[in-house]
Amino acid sequence: MTEQAKKYLSDILAAIGLVEEFSKDSPTFPSYQADLKTKSAVERQLEILGEAVNKYSKETPEFPLSNVPRIISFRNRLAHNYDNVDDAIVWAVMKEHLPVLKQEATEYLEK
């Protein structure tokens, strides 16, 4: 794996770590919805994560991550369709999909 690919994995893990940190004060979906600062911070980190996943997948196709097309599509929606972001989808990504991505990125980085 190239050093650049490792950097992208580190960026992915850093973004996930920040999402976890930012969202810890909003442990329920209603509290997340009501916290505009947290929503904004989480959405920004998910954009960064999506960009890093996109670059990583092009750099290192031999070490694939799960759901790359969906992650990239979600990133594009956050960035370009900002006025129509569904909080429930963001919440589901945070709670269901980020743990899987975190595990995969960690395993690849440790190889």
Short mmCIF file of C-alpha atoms in Angstrom, two decimals, residues 3-110:
data_model
loop_
_atom_site.label_atom_id
_atom_site.label_comp_id
_atom_site.label_asym_id
_atom_site.label_seq_id
_atom_site.Cartn_x
_atom_site.Cartn_y
_atom_site.Cartn_z
CA GLU A 3 2.00 6.18 1.63
CA GLN A 4 -0.70 8.26 -0.06
CA ALA A 5 -3.25 5.48 0.43
CA LYS A 6 -2.26 5.28 4.10
CA LYS A 7 -2.80 9.04 4.38
CA TYR A 8 -6.31 8.67 2.95
CA LEU A 9 -7.07 5.92 5.46
CA SER A 10 -5.76 8.15 8.24
CA ASP A 11 -7.99 10.97 6.97
CA ILE A 12 -10.98 8.61 6.98
CA LEU A 13 -10.26 7.54 10.55
CA ALA A 14 -9.69 11.13 11.67
CA ALA A 15 -13.04 12.19 10.19
CA ILE A 16 -14.80 9.26 11.88
CA GLY A 17 -13.14 10.16 15.17
CA LEU A 18 -14.35 13.74 14.89
CA VAL A 19 -17.89 12.62 14.03
CA GLU A 20 -17.83 10.45 17.16
CA GLU A 21 -16.49 13.33 19.24
CA PHE A 22 -18.92 15.92 17.88
CA SER A 23 -21.96 13.68 18.25
CA LYS A 24 -21.32 12.42 21.78
CA ASP A 25 -23.29 15.33 23.27
CA SER A 26 -26.28 14.40 21.09
CA PRO A 27 -26.87 10.76 22.00
CA THR A 28 -30.40 10.57 20.60
CA PHE A 29 -31.80 11.39 17.19
CA PRO A 30 -34.04 14.21 18.51
CA SER A 31 -31.11 15.79 20.35
CA TYR A 32 -29.00 15.52 17.18
CA GLN A 33 -31.74 17.13 15.09
CA ALA A 34 -32.00 20.04 17.52
CA ASP A 35 -28.25 20.72 17.65
CA LEU A 36 -27.41 22.77 14.56
CA LYS A 37 -23.75 23.13 15.50
CA THR A 38 -23.30 19.37 15.81
CA LYS A 39 -25.21 18.70 12.60
CA SER A 40 -23.03 21.16 10.71
CA ALA A 41 -19.80 19.74 12.12
CA VAL A 42 -20.83 16.13 11.47
CA GLU A 43 -21.93 16.86 7.90
CA ARG A 44 -18.60 18.59 7.17
CA GLN A 45 -16.63 15.61 8.46
CA LEU A 46 -18.77 13.25 6.39
CA GLU A 47 -17.93 15.34 3.32
CA ILE A 48 -14.21 15.05 4.11
CA LEU A 49 -14.61 11.33 4.74
CA GLY A 50 -16.39 10.86 1.40
CA GLU A 51 -13.65 12.70 -0.46
CA ALA A 52 -10.96 10.63 1.25
CA VAL A 53 -12.83 7.39 0.43
CA ASN A 54 -13.09 8.47 -3.21
CA LYS A 55 -9.37 9.22 -3.46
CA TYR A 56 -8.42 6.07 -1.56
CA SER A 57 -10.54 3.83 -3.80
CA LYS A 58 -8.83 5.24 -6.91
CA GLU A 59 -5.36 4.94 -5.37
CA THR A 60 -5.76 1.44 -3.93
CA PRO A 61 -8.39 -0.72 -5.66
CA GLU A 62 -6.67 -3.87 -4.38
CA PHE A 63 -7.78 -3.01 -0.81
CA PRO A 64 -11.48 -2.21 -1.31
CA LEU A 65 -13.70 -0.57 1.27
CA SER A 66 -17.40 -1.42 1.58
CA ASN A 67 -20.06 0.76 0.01
CA VAL A 68 -17.68 3.09 -1.85
CA PRO A 69 -20.25 4.20 -4.48
CA ARG A 70 -22.84 4.94 -1.77
CA ILE A 71 -20.31 6.84 0.35
CA ILE A 72 -19.23 8.98 -2.60
CA SER A 73 -22.85 9.61 -3.61
CA PHE A 74 -23.71 10.61 -0.05
CA ARG A 75 -20.72 12.98 0.07
CA ASN A 76 -21.86 14.60 -3.18
CA ARG A 77 -25.36 15.01 -1.82
CA LEU A 78 -24.05 16.69 1.34
CA ALA A 79 -21.84 19.03 -0.67
CA HIS A 80 -24.12 19.90 -3.56
CA ASN A 81 -27.64 19.34 -2.25
CA TYR A 82 -26.98 20.94 1.12
CA ASP A 83 -30.49 22.38 1.41
CA ASN A 84 -32.10 18.94 1.25
CA VAL A 85 -30.10 16.82 3.71
CA ASP A 86 -32.16 14.20 5.53
CA ASP A 87 -31.10 14.12 9.19
CA ALA A 88 -32.35 10.54 9.51
CA ILE A 89 -29.96 9.40 6.79
CA VAL A 90 -27.03 11.21 8.41
CA TRP A 91 -27.95 9.62 11.75
CA ALA A 92 -28.13 6.15 10.18
CA VAL A 93 -24.75 6.65 8.52
CA MET A 94 -23.23 7.69 11.85
CA LYS A 95 -24.70 4.81 13.84
CA GLU A 96 -24.73 1.94 11.33
CA HIS A 97 -22.16 2.52 8.61
CA LEU A 98 -19.27 4.42 10.19
CA PRO A 99 -18.38 1.60 12.61
CA VAL A 100 -17.94 -0.80 9.67
CA LEU A 101 -15.84 1.69 7.73
CA LYS A 102 -13.76 2.43 10.82
CA GLN A 103 -13.01 -1.27 11.28
CA GLU A 104 -12.05 -1.76 7.63
CA ALA A 105 -9.82 1.33 7.50
CA THR A 106 -8.12 0.37 10.76
CA GLU A 107 -7.43 -3.17 9.53
CA TYR A 108 -5.96 -1.94 6.23
CA LEU A 109 -3.83 0.67 7.95
CA GLU A 110 -2.40 -1.96 10.30
#
